PDB file of C-alpha atoms in Angstrom:
ATOM      1  CA  MET A   1       0.834 -25.681   6.731  1.00 48.00           C
ATOM      2  CA  SER A   2       1.913 -25.306   3.104  1.00 47.00           C
ATOM      3  CA  TYR A   3       0.423 -24.971  -0.336  1.00 47.00           C
ATOM      4  CA  PRO A   4       1.882 -25.930  -3.697  1.00 47.00           C
ATOM      5  CA  SER A   5       3.976 -23.213  -5.265  1.00 49.00           C
ATOM      6  CA  ARG A   6       3.595 -22.207  -8.867  1.00 51.00           C
ATOM      7  CA  PHE A   7       7.291 -22.549  -9.621  1.00 43.00           C
ATOM      8  CA  SER A   8       9.808 -25.222  -8.708  1.00 37.00           C
ATOM      9  CA  ARG A   9      12.407 -22.756  -7.421  1.00 44.00           C
ATOM     10  CA  PRO A  10      13.214 -23.222  -3.695  1.00 43.00           C
ATOM     11  CA  ILE A  11      11.463 -20.011  -2.731  1.00 50.00           C
ATOM     12  CA  THR A  12      10.554 -21.261   0.720  1.00 44.00           C
ATOM     13  CA  SER A  13      14.168 -21.967   1.677  1.00 52.00           C
ATOM     14  CA  LEU A  14      14.472 -18.703   3.624  1.00 66.00           C
ATOM     15  CA  ILE A  15      10.932 -18.049   4.766  1.00 81.00           C
ATOM     16  CA  SER A  16       8.108 -20.308   5.895  1.00 86.00           C
ATOM     17  CA  PHE A  17       4.558 -20.131   4.613  1.00 84.00           C
ATOM     18  CA  ARG A  18       3.215 -18.572   7.817  1.00 84.00           C
ATOM     19  CA  GLU A  19       5.995 -16.022   7.953  1.00 89.00           C
ATOM     20  CA  ARG A  20       5.335 -15.074   4.338  1.00 88.00           C
ATOM     21  CA  ILE A  21       1.650 -14.513   5.046  1.00 86.00           C
ATOM     22  CA  ALA A  22       2.441 -12.391   8.094  1.00 87.00           C
ATOM     23  CA  LEU A  23       4.946 -10.291   6.125  1.00 92.00           C
ATOM     24  CA  TYR A  24       2.601  -9.824   3.171  1.00 91.00           C
ATOM     25  CA  ALA A  25      -0.337  -8.935   5.424  1.00 88.00           C
ATOM     26  CA  LEU A  26       1.679  -6.336   7.335  1.00 90.00           C
ATOM     27  CA  LEU A  27       3.087  -4.811   4.146  1.00 93.00           C
ATOM     28  CA  THR A  28      -0.398  -4.556   2.652  1.00 90.00           C
ATOM     29  CA  SER A  29      -1.788  -3.186   5.928  1.00 90.00           C
ATOM     30  CA  LEU A  30       0.593  -0.242   5.708  1.00 93.00           C
ATOM     31  CA  THR A  31      -1.950   1.354   3.354  1.00 91.00           C
ATOM     32  CA  SER A  32      -4.899   1.298   5.747  1.00 88.00           C
ATOM     33  CA  LEU A  33      -2.632   2.054   8.707  1.00 92.00           C
ATOM     34  CA  SER A  34      -1.405   5.195   6.944  1.00 94.00           C
ATOM     35  CA  ILE A  35      -4.992   6.336   6.466  1.00 90.00           C
ATOM     36  CA  ASP A  36      -6.834   5.263   9.607  1.00 89.00           C
ATOM     37  CA  ALA A  37      -4.163   5.897  12.220  1.00 91.00           C
ATOM     38  CA  LEU A  38      -4.014   9.582  11.304  1.00 91.00           C
ATOM     39  CA  LEU A  39      -7.759  10.237  11.523  1.00 88.00           C
ATOM     40  CA  PRO A  40      -7.726  11.088  15.275  1.00 89.00           C
ATOM     41  CA  GLY A  41      -4.934  13.607  14.635  1.00 89.00           C
ATOM     42  CA  LEU A  42      -6.561  15.683  11.884  1.00 87.00           C
ATOM     43  CA  ARG A  43      -7.915  18.278  14.303  1.00 85.00           C
ATOM     44  CA  GLU A  44      -4.602  18.559  16.103  1.00 89.00           C
ATOM     45  CA  ILE A  45      -2.722  18.932  12.811  1.00 90.00           C
ATOM     46  CA  GLY A  46      -5.027  21.788  11.822  1.00 85.00           C
ATOM     47  CA  ALA A  47      -4.552  23.536  15.151  1.00 85.00           C
ATOM     48  CA  ASP A  48      -0.769  23.067  15.163  1.00 88.00           C
ATOM     49  CA  VAL A  49      -0.129  24.437  11.671  1.00 85.00           C
ATOM     50  CA  GLY A  50      -2.726  27.200  12.012  1.00 79.00           C
ATOM     51  CA  VAL A  51      -5.276  26.010   9.479  1.00 75.00           C
ATOM     52  CA  THR A  52      -8.694  27.664   9.120  1.00 67.00           C
ATOM     53  CA  PRO A  53     -11.210  26.262   8.672  1.00 64.00           C
ATOM     54  CA  PRO A  54     -10.359  22.915  10.323  1.00 55.00           C
ATOM     55  CA  LEU A  55     -11.921  20.965   7.433  1.00 55.00           C
ATOM     56  CA  SER A  56      -8.941  21.990   5.293  1.00 67.00           C
ATOM     57  CA  THR A  57      -7.121  19.015   6.798  1.00 79.00           C
ATOM     58  CA  GLN A  58      -9.266  16.692   4.688  1.00 80.00           C
ATOM     59  CA  HIS A  59      -6.586  16.980   1.993  1.00 84.00           C
ATOM     60  CA  VAL A  60      -4.224  15.107   4.312  1.00 89.00           C
ATOM     61  CA  ILE A  61      -6.334  12.047   3.510  1.00 88.00           C
ATOM     62  CA  SER A  62      -7.562  12.693  -0.026  1.00 86.00           C
ATOM     63  CA  LEU A  63      -4.160  13.583  -1.503  1.00 90.00           C
ATOM     64  CA  PHE A  64      -2.588  10.553   0.154  1.00 93.00           C
ATOM     65  CA  ILE A  65      -5.028   8.388  -1.796  1.00 90.00           C
ATOM     66  CA  PHE A  66      -4.374  10.407  -4.960  1.00 89.00           C
ATOM     67  CA  GLY A  67      -0.656   9.736  -4.537  1.00 93.00           C
ATOM     68  CA  MET A  68      -1.378   6.050  -4.032  1.00 92.00           C
ATOM     69  CA  ALA A  69      -3.334   5.898  -7.306  1.00 86.00           C
ATOM     70  CA  PHE A  70      -0.509   7.678  -9.130  1.00 88.00           C
ATOM     71  CA  GLY A  71       2.107   5.408  -7.582  1.00 91.00           C
ATOM     72  CA  GLU A  72       0.308   2.263  -8.683  1.00 89.00           C
ATOM     73  CA  LEU A  73       0.561   3.385 -12.312  1.00 86.00           C
ATOM     74  CA  LEU A  74       4.338   3.618 -11.917  1.00 89.00           C
ATOM     75  CA  LEU A  75       5.356   0.981  -9.397  1.00 91.00           C
ATOM     76  CA  GLY A  76       3.069  -1.723 -10.793  1.00 89.00           C
ATOM     77  CA  PRO A  77       4.844  -1.877 -14.171  1.00 91.00           C
ATOM     78  CA  LEU A  78       8.199  -1.381 -12.447  1.00 92.00           C
ATOM     79  CA  SER A  79       7.614  -4.511 -10.378  1.00 93.00           C
ATOM     80  CA  ASP A  80       7.226  -6.434 -13.652  1.00 93.00           C
ATOM     81  CA  ALA A  81      10.408  -4.892 -15.027  1.00 93.00           C
ATOM     82  CA  ILE A  82      12.885  -4.895 -12.128  1.00 95.00           C
ATOM     83  CA  GLY A  83      11.381  -7.505  -9.814  1.00 95.00           C
ATOM     84  CA  ARG A  84       8.905  -7.440  -6.953  1.00 95.00           C
ATOM     85  CA  LYS A  85      11.439  -6.991  -4.186  1.00 95.00           C
ATOM     86  CA  LYS A  86      13.220  -3.989  -5.719  1.00 95.00           C
ATOM     87  CA  ALA A  87       9.940  -2.258  -6.554  1.00 95.00           C
ATOM     88  CA  LEU A  88       8.661  -2.848  -3.035  1.00 96.00           C
ATOM     89  CA  LEU A  89      11.830  -1.471  -1.469  1.00 96.00           C
ATOM     90  CA  LEU A  90      11.715   1.539  -3.799  1.00 96.00           C
ATOM     91  CA  GLY A  91       8.168   2.192  -2.646  1.00 96.00           C
ATOM     92  CA  LEU A  92       9.192   1.942   1.010  1.00 97.00           C
ATOM     93  CA  CYS A  93      12.024   4.437   0.428  1.00 97.00           C
ATOM     94  CA  VAL A  94       9.605   6.954  -1.111  1.00 97.00           C
ATOM     95  CA  TYR A  95       7.211   6.306   1.765  1.00 97.00           C
ATOM     96  CA  VAL A  96       9.939   6.990   4.337  1.00 97.00           C
ATOM     97  CA  ALA A  97      10.931  10.224   2.556  1.00 97.00           C
ATOM     98  CA  GLY A  98       7.310  11.404   2.592  1.00 97.00           C
ATOM     99  CA  THR A  99       6.972  10.466   6.256  1.00 97.00           C
ATOM    100  CA  PHE A 100      10.008  12.557   7.185  1.00 96.00           C
ATOM    101  CA  ILE A 101       8.640  15.570   5.291  1.00 97.00           C
ATOM    102  CA  ALA A 102       5.220  15.327   6.950  1.00 96.00           C
ATOM    103  CA  MET A 103       6.632  14.697  10.418  1.00 95.00           C
ATOM    104  CA  LEU A 104       8.896  17.767  10.283  1.00 95.00           C
ATOM    105  CA  ALA A 105       6.406  19.995   8.450  1.00 93.00           C
ATOM    106  CA  GLY A 106       5.600  23.456   9.744  1.00 89.00           C
ATOM    107  CA  SER A 107       2.707  24.123   7.377  1.00 90.00           C
ATOM    108  CA  LEU A 108      -0.266  22.236   6.011  1.00 89.00           C
ATOM    109  CA  GLU A 109       1.210  22.395   2.509  1.00 90.00           C
ATOM    110  CA  MET A 110       4.305  20.483   3.617  1.00 94.00           C
ATOM    111  CA  VAL A 111       2.175  17.940   5.500  1.00 94.00           C
ATOM    112  CA  ILE A 112       0.170  17.382   2.312  1.00 93.00           C
ATOM    113  CA  LEU A 113       3.350  17.054   0.214  1.00 95.00           C
ATOM    114  CA  GLY A 114       4.660  14.439   2.610  1.00 96.00           C
ATOM    115  CA  ARG A 115       1.339  12.620   2.554  1.00 96.00           C
ATOM    116  CA  PHE A 116       1.285  12.605  -1.239  1.00 96.00           C
ATOM    117  CA  LEU A 117       4.743  11.022  -1.291  1.00 97.00           C
ATOM    118  CA  GLN A 118       3.606   8.548   1.349  1.00 97.00           C
ATOM    119  CA  GLY A 119       0.750   7.579  -0.943  1.00 95.00           C
ATOM    120  CA  VAL A 120       3.066   7.114  -3.906  1.00 96.00           C
ATOM    121  CA  GLY A 121       5.406   4.996  -1.812  1.00 96.00           C
ATOM    122  CA  VAL A 122       2.790   2.823  -0.144  1.00 95.00           C
ATOM    123  CA  SER A 123       1.570   1.653  -3.544  1.00 94.00           C
ATOM    124  CA  GLY A 124       4.809  -0.356  -3.794  1.00 93.00           C
ATOM    125  CA  PRO A 125       3.964  -2.732  -0.912  1.00 93.00           C
ATOM    126  CA  LYS A 126       0.301  -2.740  -1.958  1.00 90.00           C
ATOM    127  CA  ILE A 127       0.985  -3.855  -5.539  1.00 92.00           C
ATOM    128  CA  ALA A 128       4.152  -5.910  -5.107  1.00 93.00           C
ATOM    129  CA  THR A 129       2.869  -8.133  -2.296  1.00 93.00           C
ATOM    130  CA  ARG A 130      -0.128  -9.204  -4.370  1.00 91.00           C
ATOM    131  CA  ALA A 131       2.160  -9.823  -7.321  1.00 93.00           C
ATOM    132  CA  MET A 132       4.407 -11.946  -5.097  1.00 93.00           C
ATOM    133  CA  ILE A 133       1.417 -14.081  -4.168  1.00 92.00           C
ATOM    134  CA  ARG A 134       0.470 -14.520  -7.819  1.00 91.00           C
ATOM    135  CA  ASP A 135       4.070 -15.475  -8.596  1.00 92.00           C
ATOM    136  CA  GLN A 136       4.041 -18.282  -6.063  1.00 90.00           C
ATOM    137  CA  PHE A 137       0.459 -19.584  -5.979  1.00 88.00           C
ATOM    138  CA  GLU A 138      -2.471 -20.154  -8.283  1.00 86.00           C
ATOM    139  CA  GLY A 139      -6.038 -21.431  -8.116  1.00 87.00           C
ATOM    140  CA  ASP A 140      -7.351 -22.586  -4.746  1.00 87.00           C
ATOM    141  CA  ALA A 141      -3.963 -22.149  -3.098  1.00 84.00           C
ATOM    142  CA  MET A 142      -3.844 -18.471  -4.066  1.00 87.00           C
ATOM    143  CA  ALA A 143      -7.415 -17.956  -2.815  1.00 86.00           C
ATOM    144  CA  ARG A 144      -6.496 -19.456   0.560  1.00 84.00           C
ATOM    145  CA  VAL A 145      -3.401 -17.304   0.854  1.00 85.00           C
ATOM    146  CA  MET A 146      -5.371 -14.148   0.021  1.00 84.00           C
ATOM    147  CA  SER A 147      -8.071 -15.049   2.549  1.00 83.00           C
ATOM    148  CA  PHE A 148      -5.497 -15.565   5.313  1.00 78.00           C
ATOM    149  CA  MET A 149      -3.815 -12.295   4.440  1.00 77.00           C
ATOM    150  CA  PHE A 150      -7.013 -10.254   4.418  1.00 76.00           C
ATOM    151  CA  THR A 151      -8.131 -11.789   7.701  1.00 77.00           C
ATOM    152  CA  LEU A 152      -5.137 -10.078   9.282  1.00 73.00           C
ATOM    153  CA  PHE A 153      -5.475  -7.008   7.069  1.00 71.00           C
ATOM    154  CA  ILE A 154      -9.059  -6.263   8.140  1.00 78.00           C
ATOM    155  CA  LEU A 155      -8.043  -5.880  11.787  1.00 83.00           C
ATOM    156  CA  VAL A 156      -5.950  -2.785  11.056  1.00 82.00           C
ATOM    157  CA  PRO A 157      -8.788  -0.282  10.358  1.00 79.00           C
ATOM    158  CA  MET A 158     -10.505  -1.534  13.507  1.00 84.00           C
ATOM    159  CA  LEU A 159      -7.548  -1.049  15.825  1.00 88.00           C
ATOM    160  CA  ALA A 160      -5.449   1.727  14.250  1.00 90.00           C
ATOM    161  CA  PRO A 161      -7.517   4.807  15.260  1.00 88.00           C
ATOM    162  CA  ALA A 162      -7.784   3.751  18.900  1.00 90.00           C
ATOM    163  CA  LEU A 163      -4.080   2.921  19.183  1.00 90.00           C
ATOM    164  CA  ALA A 164      -3.103   6.127  17.389  1.00 92.00           C
ATOM    165  CA  GLN A 165      -5.321   8.181  19.706  1.00 91.00           C
ATOM    166  CA  GLY A 166      -3.322   6.908  22.658  1.00 92.00           C
ATOM    167  CA  LEU A 167      -0.069   7.671  20.843  1.00 93.00           C
ATOM    168  CA  ILE A 168      -1.245  11.193  19.989  1.00 93.00           C
ATOM    169  CA  GLY A 169      -2.224  11.776  23.611  1.00 91.00           C
ATOM    170  CA  ILE A 170       1.342  10.972  24.661  1.00 93.00           C
ATOM    171  CA  GLY A 171       3.481  12.459  21.902  1.00 92.00           C
ATOM    172  CA  GLY A 172       1.244  14.560  19.657  1.00 93.00           C
ATOM    173  CA  TRP A 173       0.321  13.983  16.015  1.00 94.00           C
ATOM    174  CA  ARG A 174       3.959  13.862  14.877  1.00 95.00           C
ATOM    175  CA  SER A 175       4.461  10.706  16.930  1.00 95.00           C
ATOM    176  CA  VAL A 176       2.146   8.891  14.512  1.00 96.00           C
ATOM    177  CA  PHE A 177       4.609   9.620  11.720  1.00 97.00           C
ATOM    178  CA  GLY A 178       7.390   8.399  13.974  1.00 96.00           C
ATOM    179  CA  ALA A 179       5.476   5.127  14.284  1.00 96.00           C
ATOM    180  CA  TYR A 180       5.122   5.007  10.486  1.00 97.00           C
ATOM    181  CA  LEU A 181       8.905   5.322  10.172  1.00 97.00           C
ATOM    182  CA  ALA A 182       9.546   2.546  12.661  1.00 96.00           C
ATOM    183  CA  ILE A 183       7.058   0.190  11.001  1.00 96.00           C
ATOM    184  CA  ALA A 184       8.377   0.883   7.490  1.00 97.00           C
ATOM    185  CA  GLY A 185      11.949   0.311   8.682  1.00 96.00           C
ATOM    186  CA  ILE A 186      11.118  -2.980  10.372  1.00 97.00           C
ATOM    187  CA  LEU A 187       9.157  -4.266   7.378  1.00 96.00           C
ATOM    188  CA  GLY A 188      11.901  -3.205   4.956  1.00 96.00           C
ATOM    189  CA  LEU A 189      14.569  -4.981   6.993  1.00 96.00           C
ATOM    190  CA  TRP A 190      12.376  -8.080   7.302  1.00 95.00           C
ATOM    191  CA  LEU A 191      11.856  -8.095   3.544  1.00 95.00           C
ATOM    192  CA  VAL A 192      15.557  -7.707   2.743  1.00 94.00           C
ATOM    193  CA  VAL A 193      16.719 -10.403   5.145  1.00 93.00           C
ATOM    194  CA  ARG A 194      14.033 -13.038   4.711  1.00 92.00           C
ATOM    195  CA  GLN A 195      12.096 -12.676   1.445  1.00 92.00           C
ATOM    196  CA  PRO A 196      13.711 -13.863  -1.822  1.00 92.00           C
ATOM    197  CA  GLU A 197      12.731 -12.445  -5.209  1.00 93.00           C
ATOM    198  CA  THR A 198       9.695 -14.209  -6.650  1.00 93.00           C
ATOM    199  CA  LEU A 199       9.840 -13.034 -10.275  1.00 93.00           C
ATOM    200  CA  PRO A 200      12.564 -14.753 -12.354  1.00 92.00           C
ATOM    201  CA  ALA A 201      14.513 -12.569 -14.758  1.00 91.00           C
ATOM    202  CA  THR A 202      13.178 -14.629 -17.668  1.00 92.00           C
ATOM    203  CA  ARG A 203       9.595 -13.591 -16.859  1.00 92.00           C
ATOM    204  CA  ARG A 204      10.185  -9.862 -16.495  1.00 92.00           C
ATOM    205  CA  ILE A 205       8.588  -7.342 -18.844  1.00 89.00           C
ATOM    206  CA  PRO A 206      10.616  -4.282 -19.900  1.00 89.00           C
ATOM    207  CA  PHE A 207       9.191  -0.958 -18.795  1.00 86.00           C
ATOM    208  CA  ARG A 208       7.783   0.718 -21.923  1.00 85.00           C
ATOM    209  CA  PRO A 209       5.281   3.591 -21.581  1.00 83.00           C
ATOM    210  CA  SER A 210       3.892   2.909 -25.052  1.00 82.00           C
ATOM    211  CA  LEU A 211       3.013  -0.658 -24.027  1.00 79.00           C
ATOM    212  CA  LEU A 212       1.333   0.608 -20.846  1.00 79.00           C
ATOM    213  CA  PHE A 213      -0.762   3.030 -22.870  1.00 83.00           C
ATOM    214  CA  LEU A 214      -1.757   0.281 -25.307  1.00 85.00           C
ATOM    215  CA  ASN A 215      -2.732  -2.108 -22.509  1.00 79.00           C
ATOM    216  CA  GLY A 216      -4.672   0.614 -20.702  1.00 80.00           C
ATOM    217  CA  ARG A 217      -6.641   1.413 -23.846  1.00 85.00           C
ATOM    218  CA  ARG A 218      -7.426  -2.277 -24.370  1.00 87.00           C
ATOM    219  CA  ILE A 219      -8.694  -2.595 -20.796  1.00 82.00           C
ATOM    220  CA  LEU A 220     -10.875   0.516 -20.928  1.00 82.00           C
ATOM    221  CA  SER A 221     -12.309  -0.470 -24.312  1.00 88.00           C
ATOM    222  CA  ASN A 222     -13.912  -3.504 -22.644  1.00 90.00           C
ATOM    223  CA  ARG A 223     -17.403  -2.290 -21.709  1.00 89.00           C
ATOM    224  CA  ARG A 224     -17.826  -4.710 -18.815  1.00 91.00           C
ATOM    225  CA  VAL A 225     -14.483  -3.779 -17.278  1.00 88.00           C
ATOM    226  CA  ALA A 226     -15.149  -0.062 -17.729  1.00 88.00           C
ATOM    227  CA  LEU A 227     -18.503  -0.357 -15.936  1.00 92.00           C
ATOM    228  CA  LEU A 228     -16.882  -2.269 -13.079  1.00 92.00           C
ATOM    229  CA  ILE A 229     -14.249   0.459 -12.765  1.00 88.00           C
ATOM    230  CA  VAL A 230     -16.958   3.134 -12.591  1.00 91.00           C
ATOM    231  CA  ALA A 231     -18.944   1.171  -9.989  1.00 93.00           C
ATOM    232  CA  THR A 232     -15.855   0.579  -7.868  1.00 89.00           C
ATOM    233  CA  GLY A 233     -14.941   4.260  -8.147  1.00 87.00           C
ATOM    234  CA  ILE A 234     -18.366   5.339  -6.894  1.00 91.00           C
ATOM    235  CA  VAL A 235     -18.165   3.005  -3.884  1.00 89.00           C
ATOM    236  CA  PHE A 236     -14.604   4.025  -3.068  1.00 83.00           C
ATOM    237  CA  GLY A 237     -15.513   7.700  -3.562  1.00 84.00           C
ATOM    238  CA  ALA A 238     -18.149   7.424  -0.844  1.00 86.00           C
ATOM    239  CA  GLN A 239     -15.582   5.828   1.465  1.00 80.00           C
ATOM    240  CA  LEU A 240     -13.060   8.558   0.683  1.00 80.00           C
ATOM    241  CA  LEU A 241     -15.637  11.257   1.425  1.00 81.00           C
ATOM    242  CA  TYR A 242     -16.301   9.717   4.827  1.00 81.00           C
ATOM    243  CA  LEU A 243     -12.610   9.347   5.658  1.00 76.00           C
ATOM    244  CA  SER A 244     -11.876  12.926   4.617  1.00 73.00           C
ATOM    245  CA  THR A 245     -14.555  14.324   6.929  1.00 75.00           C
ATOM    246  CA  ALA A 246     -14.265  11.731   9.708  1.00 71.00           C
ATOM    247  CA  ALA A 247     -12.726  14.142  12.215  1.00 69.00           C
ATOM    248  CA  ASP A 248     -15.687  16.526  12.039  1.00 71.00           C
ATOM    249  CA  LEU A 249     -18.253  13.754  11.887  1.00 73.00           C
TER     250      LEU A 249
END
């Protein structure tokens, strides 16, 4: 199965269409995996680091998402400036650093710091994989690729909590972070060995904060776009509230 690429470069010489979709889906799924797999361990984290009341562990989820939003503002433009692959690998490195901090943490504050860095790092795979798809496909072909990818992606929130619960029962909540490390390492190696860069140097946009500010102002000045952002924020806020209190619910 193959779809026409946007560019004539031999981008499929190292990696097949199906392998690309699997890689992109797994990289994107790292976001939901990092949220949902930890939900069964929130109570145990609170008990282990001596947190009272237990609901204080909600910040383990909310500040991860805050870090992800912050990371997108940085790693998104970086992927346009230095290439998708480098930005994605940079994000994975930050993610791994945050995972180490959280896994070895002895206090809730250090767990939260690690989770924030995880959120910043995971925005690299989240943004760069979608940009890679846009680099290679357009129109109906891009829609098909996105639908295949999200078919795999949607399975993660369904399966992650149950699988993580079994892992926590065997090795405690820190074993979930060990699994995060293993997955990030495997995906990073897979990316380095098999996936070529999809953004040619001639199409890259220099990283200029002033240009980002100008573009952001132009976007927010569009009334329709601003209303869509508000509506999306309200919906996502409700989801975040549920995720943050899921352990007690």
